[in-house]
Amino acid sequence: MKSQNFEFLRARHGIVADLGGFAEAYAHSDPGSALLKLRTVIEIMVGDIFDAYRLTRPFSENLNDLLTDEGFRQAVPEIVLEKLHAVRKAGNAAAHSVKKVLTPALALERLQATYDVAVWFHLQIDHGDRAACPPYQAPPPNVAGNAKAREALEKLRLAEARYEALLADLAEERKK
């Protein structure tokens, strides 16, 4: 899934770029799904940060415990931690069907926060070049009312199912 904002990660983190693309595609039409994708993006990045800095993982692998781990908190700037927690909380709201807060505006805010974290990640963890990171652009509203858009969304959902399977495999590999 091509992304408007996360393509600079594709060479080393293709799944992250794809998930960012899904989140962009869903931000207006299905903000809950967009927020779940963004939460998955940060879960992957947090795991990679632990690996890159050779931090000892806490006993519990839940995202909040990883983010509040003392070693992690010392390794990551406060502004990045704040954005990680904001995306985590919004993703939790989406996972637990707190529909009244799942708005396109929230999805777009968290999309930009995830982009900001991704830029930091690219520079600090991947030692990438800042010039490779395009300026953030909010995805335009979808025109979900026509048949072509519905067909494209269905293709996205099928591709999403494939990526969910890949993520499950990645999680199993990480546990080993």
Tab-separated table of C-alpha atoms in Angstrom:
chain	number	residue	atom	x	y	z
A	1	MET	CA	0.000	0.000	0.000
A	2	LYS	CA	1.654	3.193	-1.126
A	3	SER	CA	1.746	5.915	1.471
A	4	GLN	CA	1.663	9.652	1.045
A	5	ASN	CA	3.803	10.364	4.129
A	6	PHE	CA	5.636	7.169	5.155
A	7	GLU	CA	7.416	6.069	1.984
A	8	PHE	CA	10.790	7.134	3.391
A	9	LEU	CA	10.529	4.111	5.715
A	10	ARG	CA	9.753	1.576	2.991
A	11	ALA	CA	13.325	0.392	2.285
A	12	ARG	CA	13.848	-0.874	5.842
A	13	HIS	CA	10.306	-1.010	7.207
A	14	GLY	CA	7.929	-1.848	4.382
A	15	ILE	CA	5.156	-3.031	6.673
A	16	VAL	CA	5.284	0.243	8.597
A	17	ALA	CA	5.032	2.221	5.347
A	18	ASP	CA	2.100	0.053	4.262
A	19	LEU	CA	0.307	0.470	7.585
A	20	GLY	CA	0.828	4.232	7.340
A	21	GLY	CA	-0.732	4.100	3.889
A	22	PHE	CA	-3.732	2.189	5.218
A	23	ALA	CA	-4.145	4.722	8.031
A	24	GLU	CA	-4.076	7.559	5.488
A	25	ALA	CA	-6.676	5.788	3.333
A	26	TYR	CA	-9.002	5.181	6.305
A	27	ALA	CA	-8.544	8.479	8.178
A	28	HIS	CA	-11.708	10.109	6.831
A	29	SER	CA	-13.968	7.149	6.103
A	30	ASP	CA	-13.064	4.828	8.997
A	31	PRO	CA	-11.116	6.696	11.688
A	32	GLY	CA	-11.209	3.720	14.077
A	33	SER	CA	-9.390	1.520	11.583
A	34	ALA	CA	-6.899	4.300	10.891
A	35	LEU	CA	-6.157	4.618	14.603
A	36	LEU	CA	-5.674	0.867	14.973
A	37	LYS	CA	-3.186	0.901	12.089
A	38	LEU	CA	-1.300	3.794	13.670
A	39	ARG	CA	-1.135	1.957	16.991
A	40	THR	CA	0.361	-1.016	15.172
A	41	VAL	CA	2.910	1.292	13.534
A	42	ILE	CA	4.110	2.544	16.896
A	43	GLU	CA	4.149	-0.976	18.372
A	44	ILE	CA	6.567	-2.013	15.641
A	45	MET	CA	8.711	1.095	16.065
A	46	VAL	CA	8.827	0.716	19.856
A	47	GLY	CA	10.018	-2.883	19.478
A	48	ASP	CA	12.697	-1.733	17.044
A	49	ILE	CA	13.775	1.029	19.437
A	50	PHE	CA	14.217	-1.546	22.207
A	51	ASP	CA	16.301	-3.649	19.827
A	52	ALA	CA	18.371	-0.752	18.462
A	53	TYR	CA	19.266	0.558	21.920
A	54	ARG	CA	19.599	-2.972	23.310
A	55	LEU	CA	17.164	-2.193	26.086
A	56	THR	CA	15.944	-4.950	28.367
A	57	ARG	CA	12.253	-5.456	27.826
A	58	PRO	CA	9.948	-5.464	30.836
A	59	PHE	CA	8.240	-8.696	31.813
A	60	SER	CA	5.000	-7.502	30.263
A	61	GLU	CA	5.077	-6.795	26.545
A	62	ASN	CA	2.002	-4.560	26.511
A	63	LEU	CA	2.585	-1.234	24.833
A	64	ASN	CA	2.016	0.917	27.903
A	65	ASP	CA	4.550	-1.099	29.914
A	66	LEU	CA	7.078	-0.765	27.094
A	67	LEU	CA	6.531	3.002	26.857
A	68	THR	CA	6.829	3.510	30.607
A	69	ASP	CA	9.917	1.326	30.992
A	70	GLU	CA	12.620	3.432	32.633
A	71	GLY	CA	15.308	2.536	30.094
A	72	PHE	CA	12.986	3.370	27.221
A	73	ARG	CA	11.961	6.671	28.817
A	74	GLN	CA	15.613	7.637	29.185
A	75	ALA	CA	16.415	6.713	25.578
A	76	VAL	CA	13.536	8.549	23.904
A	77	PRO	CA	12.879	12.328	24.009
A	78	GLU	CA	9.854	13.466	26.009
A	79	ILE	CA	8.060	14.880	22.958
A	80	VAL	CA	8.359	11.514	21.186
A	81	LEU	CA	7.034	9.728	24.285
A	82	GLU	CA	4.058	12.099	24.410
A	83	LYS	CA	3.208	11.398	20.779
A	84	LEU	CA	3.624	7.641	21.269
A	85	HIS	CA	1.233	7.724	24.228
A	86	ALA	CA	-1.285	9.854	22.307
A	87	VAL	CA	-1.348	7.345	19.450
A	88	ARG	CA	-1.521	4.420	21.903
A	89	LYS	CA	-4.498	5.927	23.737
A	90	ALA	CA	-6.371	6.711	20.525
A	91	GLY	CA	-5.675	3.187	19.250
A	92	ASN	CA	-6.980	1.765	22.514
A	93	ALA	CA	-10.149	3.844	22.167
A	94	ALA	CA	-10.583	2.436	18.659
A	95	ALA	CA	-9.959	-1.127	19.826
A	96	HIS	CA	-12.485	-0.781	22.621
A	97	SER	CA	-15.128	0.936	20.490
A	98	VAL	CA	-15.235	4.326	22.150
A	99	LYS	CA	-16.982	5.566	19.015
A	100	LYS	CA	-17.824	9.065	20.244
A	101	VAL	CA	-14.119	10.008	20.169
A	102	LEU	CA	-13.295	8.301	16.870
A	103	THR	CA	-13.472	11.221	14.495
A	104	PRO	CA	-11.590	11.947	11.294
A	105	ALA	CA	-10.064	14.949	13.076
A	106	LEU	CA	-8.597	12.677	15.777
A	107	ALA	CA	-7.327	10.219	13.167
A	108	LEU	CA	-5.669	13.053	11.250
A	109	GLU	CA	-4.063	14.461	14.415
A	110	ARG	CA	-2.665	11.046	15.352
A	111	LEU	CA	-1.557	10.448	11.777
A	112	GLN	CA	0.582	13.577	11.969
A	113	ALA	CA	1.896	12.557	15.414
A	114	THR	CA	2.844	9.150	14.017
A	115	TYR	CA	4.550	10.829	11.074
A	116	ASP	CA	6.560	12.999	13.511
A	117	VAL	CA	7.623	9.898	15.453
A	118	ALA	CA	8.472	8.151	12.179
A	119	VAL	CA	10.774	11.028	11.173
A	120	TRP	CA	12.532	10.868	14.543
A	121	PHE	CA	12.759	7.071	14.194
A	122	HIS	CA	14.202	7.379	10.674
A	123	LEU	CA	16.852	9.837	11.845
A	124	GLN	CA	17.767	8.297	15.207
A	125	ILE	CA	17.216	4.570	14.790
A	126	ASP	CA	17.790	4.071	11.068
A	127	HIS	CA	20.381	6.905	10.822
A	128	GLY	CA	18.525	8.093	7.739
A	129	ASP	CA	18.733	11.376	5.908
A	130	ARG	CA	16.320	14.201	6.794
A	131	ALA	CA	16.057	15.090	3.105
A	132	ALA	CA	14.358	11.715	2.522
A	133	CYS	CA	11.421	12.769	4.720
A	134	PRO	CA	8.874	14.811	2.788
A	135	PRO	CA	6.839	17.457	4.582
A	136	TYR	CA	3.724	15.983	6.167
A	137	GLN	CA	0.563	16.254	4.074
A	138	ALA	CA	-2.843	15.389	5.475
A	139	PRO	CA	-4.658	12.938	3.227
A	140	PRO	CA	-7.584	14.495	1.354
A	141	PRO	CA	-11.121	13.408	2.205
A	142	ASN	CA	-12.220	10.220	0.488
A	143	VAL	CA	-15.102	10.206	-1.899
A	144	ALA	CA	-16.535	6.956	-0.541
A	145	GLY	CA	-19.897	7.447	-2.187
A	146	ASN	CA	-18.961	6.159	-5.616
A	147	ALA	CA	-18.458	2.577	-6.740
A	148	LYS	CA	-14.828	3.043	-7.691
A	149	ALA	CA	-13.963	4.280	-4.199
A	150	ARG	CA	-15.855	1.393	-2.584
A	151	GLU	CA	-13.975	-1.068	-4.794
A	152	ALA	CA	-10.662	0.509	-3.813
A	153	LEU	CA	-11.602	0.293	-0.124
A	154	GLU	CA	-12.429	-3.385	-0.527
A	155	LYS	CA	-9.030	-3.990	-2.108
A	156	LEU	CA	-7.453	-2.149	0.818
A	157	ARG	CA	-9.300	-4.345	3.292
A	158	LEU	CA	-8.116	-7.503	1.533
A	159	ALA	CA	-4.537	-6.248	1.507
A	160	GLU	CA	-4.955	-5.309	5.161
A	161	ALA	CA	-5.871	-8.897	6.013
A	162	ARG	CA	-2.635	-10.076	4.383
A	163	TYR	CA	-0.620	-7.569	6.416
A	164	GLU	CA	-2.350	-8.599	9.615
A	165	ALA	CA	-1.140	-12.151	8.954
A	166	LEU	CA	2.389	-10.845	8.318
A	167	LEU	CA	2.277	-8.867	11.560
A	168	ALA	CA	1.212	-11.943	13.477
A	169	ASP	CA	4.157	-13.837	11.979
A	170	LEU	CA	6.475	-10.962	12.891
A	171	ALA	CA	5.221	-10.984	16.466
A	172	GLU	CA	5.862	-14.721	16.713
A	173	GLU	CA	9.389	-14.289	15.326
A	174	ARG	CA	10.081	-11.487	17.794
A	175	LYS	CA	9.005	-13.695	20.700
A	176	LYS	CA	11.436	-16.405	19.590
